[in-house]
CSV table of C-alpha atoms in Angstrom, one decimal:
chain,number,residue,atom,x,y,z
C,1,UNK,CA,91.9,75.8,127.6
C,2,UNK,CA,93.9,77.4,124.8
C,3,UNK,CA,95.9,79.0,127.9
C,4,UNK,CA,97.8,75.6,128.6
C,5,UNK,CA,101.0,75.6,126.5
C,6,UNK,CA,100.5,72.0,125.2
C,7,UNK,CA,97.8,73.8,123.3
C,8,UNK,CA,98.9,76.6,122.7
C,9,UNK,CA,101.9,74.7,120.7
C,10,UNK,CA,99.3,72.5,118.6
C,11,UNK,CA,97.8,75.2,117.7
C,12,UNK,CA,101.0,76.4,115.5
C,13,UNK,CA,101.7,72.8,114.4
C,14,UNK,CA,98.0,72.8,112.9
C,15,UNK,CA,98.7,75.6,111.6
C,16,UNK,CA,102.1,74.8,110.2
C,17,UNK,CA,101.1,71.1,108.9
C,18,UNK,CA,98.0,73.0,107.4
C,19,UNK,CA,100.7,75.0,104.9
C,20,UNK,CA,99.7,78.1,107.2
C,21,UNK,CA,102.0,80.9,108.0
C,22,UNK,CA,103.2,81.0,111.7
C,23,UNK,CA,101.1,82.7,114.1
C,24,UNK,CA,102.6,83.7,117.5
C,25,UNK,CA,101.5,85.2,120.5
C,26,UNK,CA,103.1,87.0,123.1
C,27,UNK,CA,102.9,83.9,125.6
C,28,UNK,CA,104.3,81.7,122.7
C,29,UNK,CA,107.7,82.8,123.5
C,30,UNK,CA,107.8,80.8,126.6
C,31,UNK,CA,107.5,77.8,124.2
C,32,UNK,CA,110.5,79.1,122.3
C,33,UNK,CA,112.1,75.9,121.5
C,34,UNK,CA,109.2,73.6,120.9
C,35,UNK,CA,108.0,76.2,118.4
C,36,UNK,CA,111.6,76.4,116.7
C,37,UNK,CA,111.8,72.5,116.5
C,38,UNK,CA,108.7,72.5,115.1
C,39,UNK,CA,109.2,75.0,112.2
C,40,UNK,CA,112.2,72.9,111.4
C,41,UNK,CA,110.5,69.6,111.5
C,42,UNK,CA,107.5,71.1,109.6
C,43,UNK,CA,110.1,72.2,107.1
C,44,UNK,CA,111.6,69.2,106.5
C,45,UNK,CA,109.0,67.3,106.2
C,46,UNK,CA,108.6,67.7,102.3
C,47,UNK,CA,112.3,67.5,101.4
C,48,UNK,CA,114.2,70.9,100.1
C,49,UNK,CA,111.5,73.3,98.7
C,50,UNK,CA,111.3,75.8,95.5
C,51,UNK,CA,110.1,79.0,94.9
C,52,UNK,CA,106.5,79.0,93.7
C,53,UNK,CA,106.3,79.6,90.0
C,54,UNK,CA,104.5,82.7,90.6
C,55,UNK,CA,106.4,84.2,93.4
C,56,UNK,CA,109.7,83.0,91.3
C,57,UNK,CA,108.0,84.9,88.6
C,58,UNK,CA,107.2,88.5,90.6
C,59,UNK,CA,110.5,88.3,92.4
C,60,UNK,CA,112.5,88.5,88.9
C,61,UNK,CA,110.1,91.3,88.0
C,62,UNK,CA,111.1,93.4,90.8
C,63,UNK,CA,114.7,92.6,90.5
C,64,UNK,CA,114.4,93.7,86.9
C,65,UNK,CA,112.9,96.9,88.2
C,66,UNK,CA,115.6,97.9,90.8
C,67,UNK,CA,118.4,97.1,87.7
C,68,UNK,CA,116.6,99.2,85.1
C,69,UNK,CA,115.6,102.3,88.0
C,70,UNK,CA,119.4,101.9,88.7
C,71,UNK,CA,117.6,102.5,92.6
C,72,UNK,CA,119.5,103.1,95.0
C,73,UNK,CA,123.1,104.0,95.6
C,74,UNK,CA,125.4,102.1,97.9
C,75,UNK,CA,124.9,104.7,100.9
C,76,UNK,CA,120.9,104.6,100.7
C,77,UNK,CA,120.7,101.0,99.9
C,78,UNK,CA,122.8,100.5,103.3
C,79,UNK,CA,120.6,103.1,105.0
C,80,UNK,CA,117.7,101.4,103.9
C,81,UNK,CA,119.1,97.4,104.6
C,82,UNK,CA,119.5,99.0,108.3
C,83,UNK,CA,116.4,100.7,108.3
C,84,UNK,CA,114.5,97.3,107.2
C,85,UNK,CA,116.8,95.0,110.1
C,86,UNK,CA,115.8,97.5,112.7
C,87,UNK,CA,112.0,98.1,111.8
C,88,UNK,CA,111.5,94.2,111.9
C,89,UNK,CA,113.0,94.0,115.4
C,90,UNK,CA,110.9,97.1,116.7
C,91,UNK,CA,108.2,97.4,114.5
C,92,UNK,CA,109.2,100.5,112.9
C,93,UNK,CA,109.1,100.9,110.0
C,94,UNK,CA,111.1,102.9,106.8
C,95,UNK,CA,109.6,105.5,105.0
C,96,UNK,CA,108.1,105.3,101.1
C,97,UNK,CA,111.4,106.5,100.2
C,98,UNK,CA,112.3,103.2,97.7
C,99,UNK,CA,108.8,102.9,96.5
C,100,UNK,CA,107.2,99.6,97.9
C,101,UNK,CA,105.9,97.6,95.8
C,102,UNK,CA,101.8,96.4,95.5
C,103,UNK,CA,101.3,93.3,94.8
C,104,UNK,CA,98.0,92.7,94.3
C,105,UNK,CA,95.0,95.4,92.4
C,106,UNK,CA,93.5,97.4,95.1
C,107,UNK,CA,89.7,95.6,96.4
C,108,UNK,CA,86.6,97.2,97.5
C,109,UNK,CA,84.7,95.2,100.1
C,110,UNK,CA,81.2,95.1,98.4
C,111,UNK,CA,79.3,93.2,100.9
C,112,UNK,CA,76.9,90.5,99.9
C,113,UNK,CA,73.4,92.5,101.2
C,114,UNK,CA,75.6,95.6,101.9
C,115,UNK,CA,73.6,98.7,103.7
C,116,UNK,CA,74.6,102.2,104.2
C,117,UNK,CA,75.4,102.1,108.0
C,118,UNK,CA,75.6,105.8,109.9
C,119,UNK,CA,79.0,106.0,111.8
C,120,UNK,CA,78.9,109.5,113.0
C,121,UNK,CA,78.7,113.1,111.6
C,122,UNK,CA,80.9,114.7,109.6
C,123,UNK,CA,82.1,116.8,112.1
C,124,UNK,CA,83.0,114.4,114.6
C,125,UNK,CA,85.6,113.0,112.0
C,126,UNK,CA,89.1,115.0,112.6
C,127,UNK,CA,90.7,116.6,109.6
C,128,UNK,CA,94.1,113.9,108.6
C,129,UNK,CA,93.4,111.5,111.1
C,130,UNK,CA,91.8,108.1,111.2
C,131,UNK,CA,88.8,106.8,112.8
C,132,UNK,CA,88.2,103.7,113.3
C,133,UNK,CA,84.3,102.8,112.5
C,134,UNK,CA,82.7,99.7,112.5
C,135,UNK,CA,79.5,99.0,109.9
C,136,UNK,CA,78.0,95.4,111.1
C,137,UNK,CA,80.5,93.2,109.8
C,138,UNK,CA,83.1,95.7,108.3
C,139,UNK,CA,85.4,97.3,110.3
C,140,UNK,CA,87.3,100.6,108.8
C,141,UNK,CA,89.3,103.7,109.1
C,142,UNK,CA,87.6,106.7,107.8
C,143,UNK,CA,89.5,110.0,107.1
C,144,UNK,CA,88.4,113.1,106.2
C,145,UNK,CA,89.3,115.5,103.7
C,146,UNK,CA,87.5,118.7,103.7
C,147,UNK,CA,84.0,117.8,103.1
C,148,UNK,CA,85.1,114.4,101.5
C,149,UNK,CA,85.7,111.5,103.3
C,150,UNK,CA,87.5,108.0,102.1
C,151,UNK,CA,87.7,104.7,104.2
C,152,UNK,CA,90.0,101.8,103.9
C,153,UNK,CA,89.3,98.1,105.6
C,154,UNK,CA,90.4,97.9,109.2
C,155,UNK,CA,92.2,94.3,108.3
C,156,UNK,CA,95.6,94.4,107.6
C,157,UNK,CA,96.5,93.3,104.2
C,158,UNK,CA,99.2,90.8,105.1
C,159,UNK,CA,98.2,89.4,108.2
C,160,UNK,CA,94.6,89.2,109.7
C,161,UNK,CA,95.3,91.0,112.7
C,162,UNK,CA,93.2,94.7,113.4
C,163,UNK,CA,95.1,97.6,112.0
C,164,UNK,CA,96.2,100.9,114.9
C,165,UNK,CA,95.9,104.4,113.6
C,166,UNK,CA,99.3,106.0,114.6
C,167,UNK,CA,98.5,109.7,115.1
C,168,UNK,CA,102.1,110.8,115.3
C,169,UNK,CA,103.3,108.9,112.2
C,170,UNK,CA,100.3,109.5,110.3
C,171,UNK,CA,100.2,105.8,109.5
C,172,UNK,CA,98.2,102.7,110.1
C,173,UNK,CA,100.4,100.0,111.7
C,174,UNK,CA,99.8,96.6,112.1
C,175,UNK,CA,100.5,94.8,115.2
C,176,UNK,CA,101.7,91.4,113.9
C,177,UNK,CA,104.5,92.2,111.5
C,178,UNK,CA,106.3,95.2,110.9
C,179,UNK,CA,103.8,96.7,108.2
C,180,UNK,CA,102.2,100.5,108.1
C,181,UNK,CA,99.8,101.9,105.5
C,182,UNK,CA,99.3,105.4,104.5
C,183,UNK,CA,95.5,106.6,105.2
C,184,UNK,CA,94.5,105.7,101.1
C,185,UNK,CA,95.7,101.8,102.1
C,186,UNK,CA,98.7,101.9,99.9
C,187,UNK,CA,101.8,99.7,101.8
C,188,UNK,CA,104.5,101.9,103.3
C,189,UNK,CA,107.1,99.1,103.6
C,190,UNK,CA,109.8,98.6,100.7
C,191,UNK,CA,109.2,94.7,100.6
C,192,UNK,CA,105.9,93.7,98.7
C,193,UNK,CA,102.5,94.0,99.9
C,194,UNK,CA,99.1,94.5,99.3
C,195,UNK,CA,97.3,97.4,99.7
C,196,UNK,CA,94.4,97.4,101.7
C,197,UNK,CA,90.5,96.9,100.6
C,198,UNK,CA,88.9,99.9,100.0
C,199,UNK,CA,85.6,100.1,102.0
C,200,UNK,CA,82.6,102.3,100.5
C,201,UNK,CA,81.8,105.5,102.6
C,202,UNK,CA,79.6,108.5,101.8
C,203,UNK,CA,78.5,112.2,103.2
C,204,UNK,CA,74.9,112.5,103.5
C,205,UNK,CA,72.9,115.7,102.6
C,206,UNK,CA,72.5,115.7,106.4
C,207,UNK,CA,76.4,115.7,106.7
C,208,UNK,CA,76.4,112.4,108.4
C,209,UNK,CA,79.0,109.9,107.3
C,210,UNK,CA,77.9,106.9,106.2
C,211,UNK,CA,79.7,103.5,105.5
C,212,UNK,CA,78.6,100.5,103.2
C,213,UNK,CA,78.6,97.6,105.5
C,214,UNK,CA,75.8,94.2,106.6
C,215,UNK,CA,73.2,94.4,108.8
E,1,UNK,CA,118.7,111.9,56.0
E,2,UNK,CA,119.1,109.9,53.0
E,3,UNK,CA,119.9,106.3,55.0
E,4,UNK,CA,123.5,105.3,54.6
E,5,UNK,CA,123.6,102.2,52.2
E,6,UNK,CA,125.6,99.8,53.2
E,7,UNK,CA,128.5,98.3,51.2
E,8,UNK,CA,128.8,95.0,49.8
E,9,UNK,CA,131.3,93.6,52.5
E,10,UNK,CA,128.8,95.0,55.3
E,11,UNK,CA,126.6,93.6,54.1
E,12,UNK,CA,127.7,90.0,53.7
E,13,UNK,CA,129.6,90.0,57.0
E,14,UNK,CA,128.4,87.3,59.7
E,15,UNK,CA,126.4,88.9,62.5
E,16,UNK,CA,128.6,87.0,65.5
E,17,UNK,CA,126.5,87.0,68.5
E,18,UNK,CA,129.0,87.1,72.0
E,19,UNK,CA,127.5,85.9,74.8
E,20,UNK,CA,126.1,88.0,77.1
E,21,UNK,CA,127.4,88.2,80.9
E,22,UNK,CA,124.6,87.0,83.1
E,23,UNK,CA,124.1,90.2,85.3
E,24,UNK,CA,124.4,90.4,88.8
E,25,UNK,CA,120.5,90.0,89.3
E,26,UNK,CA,120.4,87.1,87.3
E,27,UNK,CA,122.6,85.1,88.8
E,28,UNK,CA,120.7,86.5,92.3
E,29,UNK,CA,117.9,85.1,91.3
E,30,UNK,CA,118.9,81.3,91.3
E,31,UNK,CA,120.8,81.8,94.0
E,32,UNK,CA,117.8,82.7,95.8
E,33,UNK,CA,116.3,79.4,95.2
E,34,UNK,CA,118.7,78.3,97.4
E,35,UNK,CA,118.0,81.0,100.2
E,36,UNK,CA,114.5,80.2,99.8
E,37,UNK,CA,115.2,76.5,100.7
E,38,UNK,CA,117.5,77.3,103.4
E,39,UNK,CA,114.9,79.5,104.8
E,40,UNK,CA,111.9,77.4,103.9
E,41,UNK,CA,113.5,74.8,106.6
E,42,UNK,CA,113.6,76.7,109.1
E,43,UNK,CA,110.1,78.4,109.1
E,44,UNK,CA,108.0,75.5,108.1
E,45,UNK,CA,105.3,77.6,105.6
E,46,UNK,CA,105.6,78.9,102.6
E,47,UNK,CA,103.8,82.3,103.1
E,48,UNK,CA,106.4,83.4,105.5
E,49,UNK,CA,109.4,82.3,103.2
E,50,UNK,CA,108.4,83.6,100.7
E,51,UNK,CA,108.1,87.0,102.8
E,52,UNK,CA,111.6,86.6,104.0
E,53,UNK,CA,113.1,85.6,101.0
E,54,UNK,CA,111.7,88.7,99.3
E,55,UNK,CA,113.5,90.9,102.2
E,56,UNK,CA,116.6,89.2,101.7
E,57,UNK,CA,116.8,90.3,97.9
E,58,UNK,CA,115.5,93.4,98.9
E,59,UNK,CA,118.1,94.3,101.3
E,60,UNK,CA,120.9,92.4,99.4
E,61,UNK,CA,120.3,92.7,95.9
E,62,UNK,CA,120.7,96.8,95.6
E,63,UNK,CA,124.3,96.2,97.1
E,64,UNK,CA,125.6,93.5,94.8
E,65,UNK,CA,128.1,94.4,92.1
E,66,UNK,CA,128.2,93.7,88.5
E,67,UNK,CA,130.5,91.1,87.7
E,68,UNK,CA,130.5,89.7,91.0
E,69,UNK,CA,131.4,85.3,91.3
E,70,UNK,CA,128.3,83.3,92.0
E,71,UNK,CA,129.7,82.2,94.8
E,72,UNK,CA,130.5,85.9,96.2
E,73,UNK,CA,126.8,86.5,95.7
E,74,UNK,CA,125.7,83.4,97.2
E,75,UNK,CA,127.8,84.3,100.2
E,76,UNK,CA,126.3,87.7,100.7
E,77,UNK,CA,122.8,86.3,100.1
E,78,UNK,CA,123.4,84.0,102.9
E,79,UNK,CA,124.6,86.2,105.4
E,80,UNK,CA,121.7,88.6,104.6
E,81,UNK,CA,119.2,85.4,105.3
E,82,UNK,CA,120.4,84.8,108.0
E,83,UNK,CA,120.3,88.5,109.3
E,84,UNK,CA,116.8,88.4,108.0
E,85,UNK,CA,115.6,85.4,109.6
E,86,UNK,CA,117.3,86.2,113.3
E,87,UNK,CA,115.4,89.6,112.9
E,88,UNK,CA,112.3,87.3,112.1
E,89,UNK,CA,112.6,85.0,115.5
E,90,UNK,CA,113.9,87.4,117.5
E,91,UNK,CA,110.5,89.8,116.5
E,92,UNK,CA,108.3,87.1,117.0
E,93,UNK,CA,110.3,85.0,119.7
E,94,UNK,CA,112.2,87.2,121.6
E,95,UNK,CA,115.0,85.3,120.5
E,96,UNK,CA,118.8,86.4,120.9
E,97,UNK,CA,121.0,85.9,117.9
E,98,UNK,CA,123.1,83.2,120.3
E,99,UNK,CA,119.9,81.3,120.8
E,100,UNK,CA,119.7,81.3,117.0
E,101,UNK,CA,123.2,80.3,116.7
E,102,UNK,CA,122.4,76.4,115.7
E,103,UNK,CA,119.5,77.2,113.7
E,104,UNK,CA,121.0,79.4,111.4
E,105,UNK,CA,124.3,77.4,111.7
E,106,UNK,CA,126.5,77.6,108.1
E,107,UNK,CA,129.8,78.4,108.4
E,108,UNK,CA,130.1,78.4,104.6
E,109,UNK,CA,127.4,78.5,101.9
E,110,UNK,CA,125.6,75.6,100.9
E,111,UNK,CA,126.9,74.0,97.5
E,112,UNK,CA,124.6,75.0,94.4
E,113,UNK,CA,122.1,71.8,94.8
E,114,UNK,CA,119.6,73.0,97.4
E,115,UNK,CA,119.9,69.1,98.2
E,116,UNK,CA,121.3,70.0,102.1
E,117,UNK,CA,119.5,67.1,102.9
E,118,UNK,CA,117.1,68.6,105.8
E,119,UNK,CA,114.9,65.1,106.2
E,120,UNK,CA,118.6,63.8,107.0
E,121,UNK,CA,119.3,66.3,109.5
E,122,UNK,CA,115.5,65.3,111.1
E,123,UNK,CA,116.1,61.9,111.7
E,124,UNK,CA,119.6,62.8,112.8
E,125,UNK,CA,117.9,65.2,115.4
E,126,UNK,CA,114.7,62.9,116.3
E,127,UNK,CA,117.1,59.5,116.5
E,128,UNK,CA,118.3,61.4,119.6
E,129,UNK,CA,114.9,61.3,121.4
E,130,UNK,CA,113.0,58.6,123.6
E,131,UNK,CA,111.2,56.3,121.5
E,132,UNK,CA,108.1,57.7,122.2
E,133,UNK,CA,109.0,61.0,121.7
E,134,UNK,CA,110.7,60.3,118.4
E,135,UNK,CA,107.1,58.2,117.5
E,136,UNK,CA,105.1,60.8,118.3
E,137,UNK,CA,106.8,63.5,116.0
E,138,UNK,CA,107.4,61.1,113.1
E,139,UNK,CA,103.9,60.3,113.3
E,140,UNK,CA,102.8,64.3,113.5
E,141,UNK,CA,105.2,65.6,111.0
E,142,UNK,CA,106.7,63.0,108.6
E,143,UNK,CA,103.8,61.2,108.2
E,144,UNK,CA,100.7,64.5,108.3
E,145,UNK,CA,99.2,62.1,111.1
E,146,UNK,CA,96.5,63.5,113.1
E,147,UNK,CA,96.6,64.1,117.0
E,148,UNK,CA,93.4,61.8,116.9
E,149,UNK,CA,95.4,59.2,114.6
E,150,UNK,CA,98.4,59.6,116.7
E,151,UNK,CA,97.0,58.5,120.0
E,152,UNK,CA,95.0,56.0,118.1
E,153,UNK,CA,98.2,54.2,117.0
E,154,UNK,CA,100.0,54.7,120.1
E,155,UNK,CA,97.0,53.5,122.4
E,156,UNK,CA,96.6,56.8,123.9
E,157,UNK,CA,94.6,59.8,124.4
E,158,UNK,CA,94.7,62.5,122.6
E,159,UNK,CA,95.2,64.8,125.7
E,160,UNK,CA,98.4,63.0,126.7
E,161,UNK,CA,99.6,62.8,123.1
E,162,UNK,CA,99.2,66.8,122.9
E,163,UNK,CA,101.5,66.5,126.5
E,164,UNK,CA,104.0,64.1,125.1
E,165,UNK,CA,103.9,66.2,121.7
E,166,UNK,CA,105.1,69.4,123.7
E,167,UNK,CA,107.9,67.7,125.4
E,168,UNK,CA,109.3,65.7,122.3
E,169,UNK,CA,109.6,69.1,120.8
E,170,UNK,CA,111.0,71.0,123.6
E,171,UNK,CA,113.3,67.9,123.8
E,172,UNK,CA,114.2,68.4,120.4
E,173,UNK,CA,114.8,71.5,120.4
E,174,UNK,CA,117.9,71.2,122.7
E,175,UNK,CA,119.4,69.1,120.2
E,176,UNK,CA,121.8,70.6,117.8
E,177,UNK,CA,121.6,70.2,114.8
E,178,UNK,CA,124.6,68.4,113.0
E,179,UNK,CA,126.6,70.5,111.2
């Protein structure tokens, strides 16, 4: 049902009409100028709009920042401008180099009820890399470190769309927006963004890894 | 390290405050109010403005200088919104900076009132349509009706307002904009 384009395109306006960010599909493309007219008509609908307060308030912060760290000069702020335009039309993304900025404290996901859930032995868990685990209801990347082992929600921060583990980059990229994480959740993007719930995760005396998840 | 005392003429002489030069960043800042409403417009939701606004003083503000004209930073803004936004459709769209061309439309900066009056340009754009079609998006987005509502007060079903809805928008959508 939600195949047929008529659909499909409601969907967004809900979505938009609902004060909802825009969420697109690959198929959605087809509908490329019903969803454009829409944006616009969803735009206009309250008249010319302001900055939130709030946002208003954490954008002159960060601007204050980059004047008093003098940050960047003109060569890597144009390195980095081009890096930005060309990771958000092919997904990839710039390097920590400018120092992105976290908007929000980091979370743990305590679940209401949690229980230690087994997701494998330590072992099985490769040195640097992620693994994605599942505990009932919470999904995560674990990584291991030696003998210690640390696990980050499986949600992207920004978006709610399911987090990849990119093995080559060493990064976890989400598949909606240009966005990547390093493997302790911090943001590796130079615009703002929220770093990624922690998620609890233990070794057992047995050596089996063990995350705090539901039933 | 006895501290110098000052002399009786320092010390009666009138502290004249000059006014300080609004830096670069300052003046950035308001001008981004009017980024954010230009971009606002265009994407419907706050969240994802306020996303894209934040990239456009990201990429722009590092490369403006001190002592630069409002309007010189305005312009630069702009063009880096614009940048920004086509690199935001064309991500999620597939869309080609030509198919942008009249949605991103602004030969020159908007004057400092972010009053571009966008409800304007709507009814500009939806006066263009069939009657029903320019009913059934007045009633959607001008008026927060409900697909129920809608087919309610156009003696319809709500299948064949969801139908009609699609094709008014796809019909507006090949209108352009006035400039």
């Amino acid at each position: 049902m939600n195949g047929k384009p008529e659909n499909r395109v409601e969907k967004i306006i809900a979505g938009l009409l609902r004060g909802r960010r825009l969420k697109l599909r690959g198929g959605d493309a087809e509908e490329k100028e019903a969803i454009l007219a829409a944006a616009r008509l969803a735009g206009a609908r309250q008249g010319p709009q302001r900055m939130h307060p709030a946002f208003r308030k954490r954008l002159a912060e960060q601007l204050g920042n980059t004047a008093r760290e003098g940050w960047v000069t003109r060569r890597t702020a144009l390195v980095a401008g081009l890096g930005l335009a060309a990771g958000a039309a092919s997904g990839v993304l710039l390097g920590r180099g400018g120092g992105p900025e976290t908007v929000s404290t980091e979370q743990v996901i305590e679940p209401t009820d949690g229980r230690w859930i087994d997701v494998g032995a330590l072992e099985d868990f490769r040195e640097g890399q992620g693994s994605r685990v599942t505990a009932g209801g919470v999904g995560a990347y674990v990584f291991r470190t030696g003998a210690k082992v640390s696990a980050v929600s499986s949600i992207c921060s920004h978006l709610p769309c399911e987090l990849t583990w990119d093995a080559a980059d060493s990064h976890l990229l989400c598949p909606c927006h240009p966005a990547k994480f390093t493997h302790d959740g911090k943001p590796a993007v130079r615009y703002s963004l929220s770093a990624l719930s922690k998620v609890h995760v233990h070794v057992t005396d047995q050596g089996r890894v063990e995350v705090l998840g539901t039933a | 390290m006895t501290p110098e005392r000052p002399t009786g003429e320092q010390h009666q002489a009138e502290v004249v405050e000059l006014p300080v030069a609004p830096r670069a960043t300052d003046i950035a800042l308001d001008e981004l109010e009017l980024v954010y409403a230009f971009i606002y417009a265009r994407v419907g939701n706050r969240a994802d403005a306020e996303d894209l606004t934040q990239q456009v003083a990201m990429k722009a503000i590092p490369r403006l200088r001190e002592g630069a004209p409002a309007s010189a930073i305005r312009g630069y803004l702009f063009a880096t919104a614009r940048s920004v936004l086509g690199a935001f459709w064309s991500t999620r769209l597939g869309l080609s900076e030509a198919e942008l061309r009249e949605d991103l439309a602004l030969a020159s900066p908007p004057p400092p009132s972010p009053s571009v009056d966008r409800t304007e340009t709507v009814q500009q754009i939806l006066s263009q349509l069939s009657d029903n079609y320019r009913r059934v998006l007045e009633l959607r987005f001008l008026h927060g009706y409900s697909l129920k509502e809608v087919a309610a007060e156009m003696h319809s079903t709500v299948g064949a307002i969801k139908v009609m809805q699609l094709r008014a928008l796809r019909a507006a959508g090949k209108v352009h904009p006035p400039e």
